[in-house]
CSV table of C-alpha atoms in Angstrom, one decimal:
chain,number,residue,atom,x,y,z
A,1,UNK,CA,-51.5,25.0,-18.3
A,2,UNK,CA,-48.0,26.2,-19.5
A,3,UNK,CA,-47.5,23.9,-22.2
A,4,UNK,CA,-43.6,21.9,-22.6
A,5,UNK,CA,-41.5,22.6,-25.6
A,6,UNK,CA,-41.3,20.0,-28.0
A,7,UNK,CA,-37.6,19.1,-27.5
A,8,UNK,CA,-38.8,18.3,-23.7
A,9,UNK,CA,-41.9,16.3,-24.4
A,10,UNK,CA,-40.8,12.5,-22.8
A,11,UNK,CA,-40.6,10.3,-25.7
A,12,UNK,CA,-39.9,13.0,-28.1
A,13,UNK,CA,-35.8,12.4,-28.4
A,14,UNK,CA,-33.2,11.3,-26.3
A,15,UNK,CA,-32.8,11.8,-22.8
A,16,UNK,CA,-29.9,14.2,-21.9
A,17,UNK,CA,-28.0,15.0,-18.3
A,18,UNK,CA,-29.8,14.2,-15.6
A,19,UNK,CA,-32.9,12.7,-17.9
A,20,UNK,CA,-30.9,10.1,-18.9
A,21,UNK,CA,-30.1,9.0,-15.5
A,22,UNK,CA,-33.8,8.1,-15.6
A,23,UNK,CA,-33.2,5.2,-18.1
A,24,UNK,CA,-33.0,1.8,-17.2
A,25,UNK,CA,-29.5,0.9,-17.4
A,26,UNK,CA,-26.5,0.1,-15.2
A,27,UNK,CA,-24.4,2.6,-13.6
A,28,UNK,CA,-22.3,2.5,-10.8
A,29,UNK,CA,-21.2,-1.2,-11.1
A,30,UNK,CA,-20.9,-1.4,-14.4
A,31,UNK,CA,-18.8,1.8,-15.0
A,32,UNK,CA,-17.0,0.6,-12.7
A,33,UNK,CA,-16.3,-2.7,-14.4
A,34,UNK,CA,-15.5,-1.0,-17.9
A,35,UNK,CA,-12.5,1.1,-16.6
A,36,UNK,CA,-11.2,-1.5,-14.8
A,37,UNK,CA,-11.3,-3.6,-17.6
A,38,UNK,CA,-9.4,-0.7,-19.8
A,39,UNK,CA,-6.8,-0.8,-17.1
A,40,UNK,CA,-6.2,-4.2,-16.7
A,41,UNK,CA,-6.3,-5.0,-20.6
A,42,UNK,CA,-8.5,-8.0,-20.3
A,43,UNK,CA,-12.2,-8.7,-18.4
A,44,UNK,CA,-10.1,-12.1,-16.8
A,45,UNK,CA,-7.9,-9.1,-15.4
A,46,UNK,CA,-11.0,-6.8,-14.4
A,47,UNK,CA,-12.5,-9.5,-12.5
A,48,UNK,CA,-9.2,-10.0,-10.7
A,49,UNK,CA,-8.6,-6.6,-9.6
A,50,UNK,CA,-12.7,-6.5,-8.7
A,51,UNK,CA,-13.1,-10.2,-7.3
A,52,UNK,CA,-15.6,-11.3,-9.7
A,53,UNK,CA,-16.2,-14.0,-12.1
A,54,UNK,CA,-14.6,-13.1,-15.9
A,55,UNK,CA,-18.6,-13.7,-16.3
A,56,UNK,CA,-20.3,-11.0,-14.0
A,57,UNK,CA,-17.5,-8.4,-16.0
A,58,UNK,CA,-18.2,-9.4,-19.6
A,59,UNK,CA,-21.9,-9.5,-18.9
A,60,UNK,CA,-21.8,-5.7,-17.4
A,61,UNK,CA,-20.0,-4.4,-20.3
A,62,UNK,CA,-22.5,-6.0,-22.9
A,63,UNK,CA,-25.4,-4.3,-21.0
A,64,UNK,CA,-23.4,-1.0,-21.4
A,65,UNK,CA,-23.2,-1.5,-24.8
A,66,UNK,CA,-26.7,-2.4,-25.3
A,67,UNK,CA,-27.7,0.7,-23.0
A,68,UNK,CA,-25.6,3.0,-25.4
A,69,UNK,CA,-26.3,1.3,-28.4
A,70,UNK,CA,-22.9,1.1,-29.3
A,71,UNK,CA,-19.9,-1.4,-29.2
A,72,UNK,CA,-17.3,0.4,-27.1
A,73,UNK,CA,-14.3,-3.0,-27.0
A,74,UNK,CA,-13.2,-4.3,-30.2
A,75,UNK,CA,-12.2,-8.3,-28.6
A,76,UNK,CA,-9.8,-10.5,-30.1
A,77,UNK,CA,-8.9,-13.7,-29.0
A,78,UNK,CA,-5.8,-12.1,-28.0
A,79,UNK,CA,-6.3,-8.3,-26.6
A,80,UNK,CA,-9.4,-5.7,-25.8
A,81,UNK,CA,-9.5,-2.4,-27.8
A,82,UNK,CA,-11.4,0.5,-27.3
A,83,UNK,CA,-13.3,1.3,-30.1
A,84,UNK,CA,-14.1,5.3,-30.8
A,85,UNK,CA,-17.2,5.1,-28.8
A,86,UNK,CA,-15.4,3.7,-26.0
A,87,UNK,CA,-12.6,5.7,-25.8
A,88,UNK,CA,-15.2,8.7,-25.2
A,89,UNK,CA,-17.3,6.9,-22.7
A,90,UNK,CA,-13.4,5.9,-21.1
A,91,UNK,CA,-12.8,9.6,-21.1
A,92,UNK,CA,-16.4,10.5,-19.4
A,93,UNK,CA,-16.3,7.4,-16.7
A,94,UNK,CA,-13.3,8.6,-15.2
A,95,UNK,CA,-14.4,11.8,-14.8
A,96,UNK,CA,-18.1,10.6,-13.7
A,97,UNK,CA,-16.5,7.7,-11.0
A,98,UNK,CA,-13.8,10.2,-10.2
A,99,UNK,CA,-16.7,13.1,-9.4
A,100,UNK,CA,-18.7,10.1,-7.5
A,101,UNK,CA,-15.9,9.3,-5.1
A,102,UNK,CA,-15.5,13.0,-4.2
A,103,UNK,CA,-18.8,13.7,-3.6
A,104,UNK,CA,-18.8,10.4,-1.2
A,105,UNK,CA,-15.8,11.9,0.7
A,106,UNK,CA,-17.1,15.2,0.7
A,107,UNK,CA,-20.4,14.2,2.2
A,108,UNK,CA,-19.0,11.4,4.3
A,109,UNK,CA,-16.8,14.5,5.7
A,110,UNK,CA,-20.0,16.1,7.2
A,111,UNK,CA,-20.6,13.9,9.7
A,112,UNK,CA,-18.2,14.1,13.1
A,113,UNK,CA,-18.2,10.6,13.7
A,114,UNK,CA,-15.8,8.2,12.2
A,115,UNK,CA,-18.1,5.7,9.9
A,116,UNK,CA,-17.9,3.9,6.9
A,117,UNK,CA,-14.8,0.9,6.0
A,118,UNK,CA,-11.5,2.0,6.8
A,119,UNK,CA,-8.7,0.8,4.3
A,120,UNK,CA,-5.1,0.4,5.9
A,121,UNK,CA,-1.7,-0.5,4.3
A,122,UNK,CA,1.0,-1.3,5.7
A,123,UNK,CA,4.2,-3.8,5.2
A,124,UNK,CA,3.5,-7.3,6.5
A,125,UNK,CA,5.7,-7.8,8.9
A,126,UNK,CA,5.5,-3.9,10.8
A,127,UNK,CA,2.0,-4.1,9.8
A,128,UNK,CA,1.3,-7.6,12.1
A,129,UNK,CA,3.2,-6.6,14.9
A,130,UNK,CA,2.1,-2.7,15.0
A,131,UNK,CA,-0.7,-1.8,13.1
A,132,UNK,CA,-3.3,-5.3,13.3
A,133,UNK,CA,-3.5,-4.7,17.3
A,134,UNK,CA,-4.8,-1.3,17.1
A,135,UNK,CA,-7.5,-1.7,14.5
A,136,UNK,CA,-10.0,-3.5,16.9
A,137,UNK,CA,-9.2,-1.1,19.4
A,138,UNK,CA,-10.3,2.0,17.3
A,139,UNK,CA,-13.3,0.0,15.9
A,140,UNK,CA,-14.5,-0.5,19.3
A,141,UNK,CA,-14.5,3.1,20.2
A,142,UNK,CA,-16.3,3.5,16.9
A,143,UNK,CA,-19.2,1.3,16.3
A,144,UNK,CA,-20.2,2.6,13.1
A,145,UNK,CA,-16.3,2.3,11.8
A,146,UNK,CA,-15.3,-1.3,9.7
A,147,UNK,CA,-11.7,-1.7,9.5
A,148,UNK,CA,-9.9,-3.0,6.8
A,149,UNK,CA,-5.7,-3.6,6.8
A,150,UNK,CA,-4.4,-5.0,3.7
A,151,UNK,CA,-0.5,-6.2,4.2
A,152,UNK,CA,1.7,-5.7,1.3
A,153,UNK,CA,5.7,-4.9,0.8
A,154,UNK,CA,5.0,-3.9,-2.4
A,155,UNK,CA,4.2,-0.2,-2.8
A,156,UNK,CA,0.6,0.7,-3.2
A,157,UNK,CA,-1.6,3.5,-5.0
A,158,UNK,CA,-3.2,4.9,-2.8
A,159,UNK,CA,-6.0,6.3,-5.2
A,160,UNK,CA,-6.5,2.7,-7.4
A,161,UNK,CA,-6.3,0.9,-4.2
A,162,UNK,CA,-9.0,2.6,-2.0
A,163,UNK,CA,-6.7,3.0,0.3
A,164,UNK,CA,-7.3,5.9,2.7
A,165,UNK,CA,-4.2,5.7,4.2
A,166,UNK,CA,-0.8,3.5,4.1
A,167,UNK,CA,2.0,3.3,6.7
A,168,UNK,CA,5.4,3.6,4.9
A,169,UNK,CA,9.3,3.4,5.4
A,170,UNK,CA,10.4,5.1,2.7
A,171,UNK,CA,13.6,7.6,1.8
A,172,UNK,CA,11.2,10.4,0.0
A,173,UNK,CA,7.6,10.2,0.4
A,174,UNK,CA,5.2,10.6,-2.4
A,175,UNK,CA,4.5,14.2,-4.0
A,176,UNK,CA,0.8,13.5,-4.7
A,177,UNK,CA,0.1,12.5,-0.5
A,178,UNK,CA,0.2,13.7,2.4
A,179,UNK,CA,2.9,12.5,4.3
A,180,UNK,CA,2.9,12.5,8.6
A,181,UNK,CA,6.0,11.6,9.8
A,182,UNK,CA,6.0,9.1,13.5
A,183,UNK,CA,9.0,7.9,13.5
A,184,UNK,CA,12.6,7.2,13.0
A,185,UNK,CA,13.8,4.0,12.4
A,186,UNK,CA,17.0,2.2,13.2
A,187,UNK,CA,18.3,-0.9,11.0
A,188,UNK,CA,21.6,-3.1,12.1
A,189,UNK,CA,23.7,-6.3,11.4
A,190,UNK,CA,22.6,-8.6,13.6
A,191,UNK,CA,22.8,-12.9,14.6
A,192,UNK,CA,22.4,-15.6,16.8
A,193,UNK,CA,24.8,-16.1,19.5
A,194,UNK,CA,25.3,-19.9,18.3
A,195,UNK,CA,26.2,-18.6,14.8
A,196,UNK,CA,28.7,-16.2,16.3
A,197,UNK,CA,30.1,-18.6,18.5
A,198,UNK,CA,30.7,-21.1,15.6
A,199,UNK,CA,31.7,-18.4,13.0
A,200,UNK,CA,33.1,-15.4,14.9
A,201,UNK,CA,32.0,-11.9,15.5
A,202,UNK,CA,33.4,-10.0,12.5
A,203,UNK,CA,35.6,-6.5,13.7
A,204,UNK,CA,35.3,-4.7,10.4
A,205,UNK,CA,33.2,-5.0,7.6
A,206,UNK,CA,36.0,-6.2,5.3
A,207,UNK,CA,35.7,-9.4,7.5
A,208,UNK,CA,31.9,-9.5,6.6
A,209,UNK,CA,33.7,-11.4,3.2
A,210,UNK,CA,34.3,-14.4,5.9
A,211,UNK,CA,30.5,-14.7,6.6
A,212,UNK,CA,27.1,-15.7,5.3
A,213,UNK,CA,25.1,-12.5,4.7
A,214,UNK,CA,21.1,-13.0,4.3
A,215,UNK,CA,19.5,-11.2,1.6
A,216,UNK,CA,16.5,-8.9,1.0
A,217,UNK,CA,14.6,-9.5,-1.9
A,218,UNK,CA,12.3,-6.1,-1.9
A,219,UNK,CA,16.3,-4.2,-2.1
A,220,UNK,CA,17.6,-3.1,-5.5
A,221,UNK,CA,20.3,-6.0,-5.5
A,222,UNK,CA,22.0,-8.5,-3.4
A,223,UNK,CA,24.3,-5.8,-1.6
A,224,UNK,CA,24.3,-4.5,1.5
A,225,UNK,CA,25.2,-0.4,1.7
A,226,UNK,CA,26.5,0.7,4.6
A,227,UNK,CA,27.7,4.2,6.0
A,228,UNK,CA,30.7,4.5,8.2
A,229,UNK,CA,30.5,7.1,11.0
A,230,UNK,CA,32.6,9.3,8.6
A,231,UNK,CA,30.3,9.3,5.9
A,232,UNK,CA,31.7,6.9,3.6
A,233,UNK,CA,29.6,4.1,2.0
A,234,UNK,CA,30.8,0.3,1.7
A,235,UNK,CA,29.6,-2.0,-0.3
A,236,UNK,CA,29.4,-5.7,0.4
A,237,UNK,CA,27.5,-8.1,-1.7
A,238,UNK,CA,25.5,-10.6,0.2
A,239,UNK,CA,26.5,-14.5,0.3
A,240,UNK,CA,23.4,-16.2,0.7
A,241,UNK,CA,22.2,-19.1,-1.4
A,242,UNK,CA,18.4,-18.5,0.2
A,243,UNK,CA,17.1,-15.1,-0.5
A,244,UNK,CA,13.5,-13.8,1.1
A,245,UNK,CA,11.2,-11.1,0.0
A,246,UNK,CA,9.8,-11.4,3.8
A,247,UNK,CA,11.2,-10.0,7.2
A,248,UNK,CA,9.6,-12.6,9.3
A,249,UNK,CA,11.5,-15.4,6.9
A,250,UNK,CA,14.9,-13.0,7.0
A,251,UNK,CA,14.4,-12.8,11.0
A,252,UNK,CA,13.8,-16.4,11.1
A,253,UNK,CA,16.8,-17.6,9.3
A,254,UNK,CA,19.0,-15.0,11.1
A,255,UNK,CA,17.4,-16.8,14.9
A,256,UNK,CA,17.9,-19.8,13.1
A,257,UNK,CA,21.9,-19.4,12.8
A,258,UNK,CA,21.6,-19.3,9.2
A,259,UNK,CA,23.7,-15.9,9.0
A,260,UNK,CA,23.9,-12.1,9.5
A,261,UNK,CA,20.8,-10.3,8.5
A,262,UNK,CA,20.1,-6.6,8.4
A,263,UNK,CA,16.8,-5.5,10.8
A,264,UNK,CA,15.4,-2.7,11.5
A,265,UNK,CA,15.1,-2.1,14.9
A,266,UNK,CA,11.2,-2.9,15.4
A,267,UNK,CA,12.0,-6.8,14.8
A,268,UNK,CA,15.5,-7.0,16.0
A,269,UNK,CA,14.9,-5.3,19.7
A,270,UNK,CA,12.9,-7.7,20.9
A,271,UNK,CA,14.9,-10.8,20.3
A,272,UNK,CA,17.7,-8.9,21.3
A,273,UNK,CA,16.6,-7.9,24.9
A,274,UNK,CA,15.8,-11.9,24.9
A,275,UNK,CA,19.7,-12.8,24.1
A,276,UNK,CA,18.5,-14.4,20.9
A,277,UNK,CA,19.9,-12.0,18.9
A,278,UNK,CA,23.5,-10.0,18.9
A,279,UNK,CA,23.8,-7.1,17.0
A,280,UNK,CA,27.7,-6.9,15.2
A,281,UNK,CA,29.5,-3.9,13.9
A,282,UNK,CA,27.3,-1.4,15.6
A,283,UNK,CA,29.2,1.7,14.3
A,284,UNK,CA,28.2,0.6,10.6
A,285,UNK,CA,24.4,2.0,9.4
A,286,UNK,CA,22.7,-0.1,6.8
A,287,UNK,CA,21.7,2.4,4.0
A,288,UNK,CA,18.2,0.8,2.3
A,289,UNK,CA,15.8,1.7,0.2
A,290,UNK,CA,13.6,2.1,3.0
A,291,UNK,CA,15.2,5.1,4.3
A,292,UNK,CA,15.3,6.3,8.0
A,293,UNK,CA,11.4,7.3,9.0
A,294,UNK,CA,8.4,5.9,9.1
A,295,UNK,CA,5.2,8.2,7.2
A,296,UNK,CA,1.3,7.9,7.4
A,297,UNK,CA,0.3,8.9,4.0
A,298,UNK,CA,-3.0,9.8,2.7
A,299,UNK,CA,-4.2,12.0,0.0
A,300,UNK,CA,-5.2,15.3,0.6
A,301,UNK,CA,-9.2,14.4,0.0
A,302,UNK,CA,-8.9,12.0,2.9
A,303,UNK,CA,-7.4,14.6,5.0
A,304,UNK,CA,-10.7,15.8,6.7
A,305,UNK,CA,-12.5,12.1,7.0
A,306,UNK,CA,-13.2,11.5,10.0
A,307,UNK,CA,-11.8,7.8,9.9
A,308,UNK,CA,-8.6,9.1,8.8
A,309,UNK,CA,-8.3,11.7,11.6
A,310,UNK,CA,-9.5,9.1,14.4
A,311,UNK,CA,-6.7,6.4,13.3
A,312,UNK,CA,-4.0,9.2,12.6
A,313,UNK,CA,-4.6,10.5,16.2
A,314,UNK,CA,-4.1,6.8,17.4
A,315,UNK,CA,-0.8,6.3,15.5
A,316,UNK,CA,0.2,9.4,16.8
A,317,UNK,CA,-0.8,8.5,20.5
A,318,UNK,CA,1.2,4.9,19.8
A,319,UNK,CA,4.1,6.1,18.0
A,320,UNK,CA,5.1,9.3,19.8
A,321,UNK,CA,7.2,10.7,21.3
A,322,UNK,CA,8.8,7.4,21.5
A,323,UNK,CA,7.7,4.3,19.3
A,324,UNK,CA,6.8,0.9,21.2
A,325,UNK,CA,9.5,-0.9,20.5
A,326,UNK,CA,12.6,1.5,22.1
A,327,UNK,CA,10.5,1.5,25.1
């Protein structure tokens, strides 16, 4: 019998590569855990971003250490540090959780037939009226598909999030996605009848001084942009004493007779048809942040998942040629 080298003989040094996968010791979880931790800048902060106790996070790190034999945070009662061991194992669990999540996709990407959780973002107000209604729809036509739709004005990354892919009204998309455009989107001054009736229906925007203008929180500032059919760009700064960083609470106070809002067209149409709603100085545009389309972004690993695929070809099916609510 072909005898082993020395260096190979088990017990004879330290496991190394795939040998030392063989020890007991955590791994996924708790790598996991100790980036996260790195990011955030506390384990209160890693549990947060994880949904754990404080106490499931410090206790995975201290059984790293222990595995390693080495201290990799330096903790103070007022920060984390990585020590020098730590900032190699940093360097080395990215790469390794990085290498995990490709392989997942890249396996997962074998298979024809959607499967696995689906993680959706999308704004909370376009994403309750447009996007909740067709998840249970595509997870009926795929049984082995979970469905997940996290609502969120606030813009996401779509790598730290998990998020395979996120609905977006945006002027430029993002360099680092892929970016599917399904449609254009119209905004507007709009109001209730009785607040028009008591207050008058302005003829210019310089009259818009005479009137209580609702405000956007997510915008840049308090000031409403907006482009004349020649191309010129007024500025008005908004009036209101009640500001909301929510379109449901900025289409509420504008039914409500609070004001004149700016909508965009997916919320205002409806109410308009209705008579609840009148839309004012039609010839002016509203210029926002939130530009003039609406994209399905993903990241080029996601472009081959199966899930992906099924709920872009859904979007698509909803959105064009012409979107649900200009029907």
């Amino acid at each position: 019998m072909k005898r082993l080298p020395a260096s190979r003989v088990r017990g004879s040094g330290p496991p190394t590569g795939l040998a030392a996968m063989d020890r007991p010791m955590p791994w996924l979880p708790a790598w996991q855990a100790f980036v996260r931790v790195v990011e955030a800048g506390s384990m209160a902060g890693a549990a947060r971003l994880l949904g754990c106790t404080r106490a499931q996070v410090s206790r995975q790190v201290a059984e790293l250490e222990a595995a390693f034999g080495a201290t990799l945070l330096e903790r103070s009662t007022r920060r984390l540090a990585l020590t020098p061991a730590g900032q190699v194992f940093h360097q080395h669990a990215l790469a390794a959780l990085e290498s995990v999540a490709a392989t997942h996709l890249a396996v997962g990407n074998l298979g024809g037939e959607p499967h696995g959780v689906l993680r959706v973002s999308a704004t909370h107000t376009f994403g309750r009226l447009y996007v909740a209604p067709l998840l249970p729809r595509l997870a009926a036509q795929h049984p082995r598909l979970t469905c997940e739709l996290i609502l969120t004005d606030q813009l996401v990354d779509l790598e730290a999030g998990g998020i395979d892919l996120a609905l977006r009204m945006t002027r430029t998309p993002p360099q680092d996605a892929v970016a599917r455009r399904l449609a254009s989107l119209t905004r507007g001054i709009y109001a209730a009848p009785d607040y028009l009736r008591a207050h008058g229906v302005p003829a210019s925007a310089a009259e818009l001084n005479r009137h209580q203008t609702l405000s956007y929180l997510m915008t840049e500032d308090h000031r409403w942009y907006l482009l004349t059919p020649d191309g010129d760009e007024l500025v008005h700064a908004a009036t209101a004493r009640v500001r909301f960083n929510s379109g449901d609470c900025l289409l509420d106070a504008a039914l409500a007779g609070q004001g004149l809002a700016i909508l965009p067209s997916y919320l205002a149409v409806p109410h308009l048809a209705a008579g609840r709603l009148q839309r004012v100085l039609p010839e002016l545009e509203p210029n926002t942040p939130f530009g003039r389309h609406l994209y399905a972004c993903y990241t080029p690993s996601r472009r081959r998942t199966p899930k992906v695929r099924a709920l872009l070809e859904m979007l698509v099916a909803e959105f064009e040629p012409v979107p649900p609510w200009e029907r």
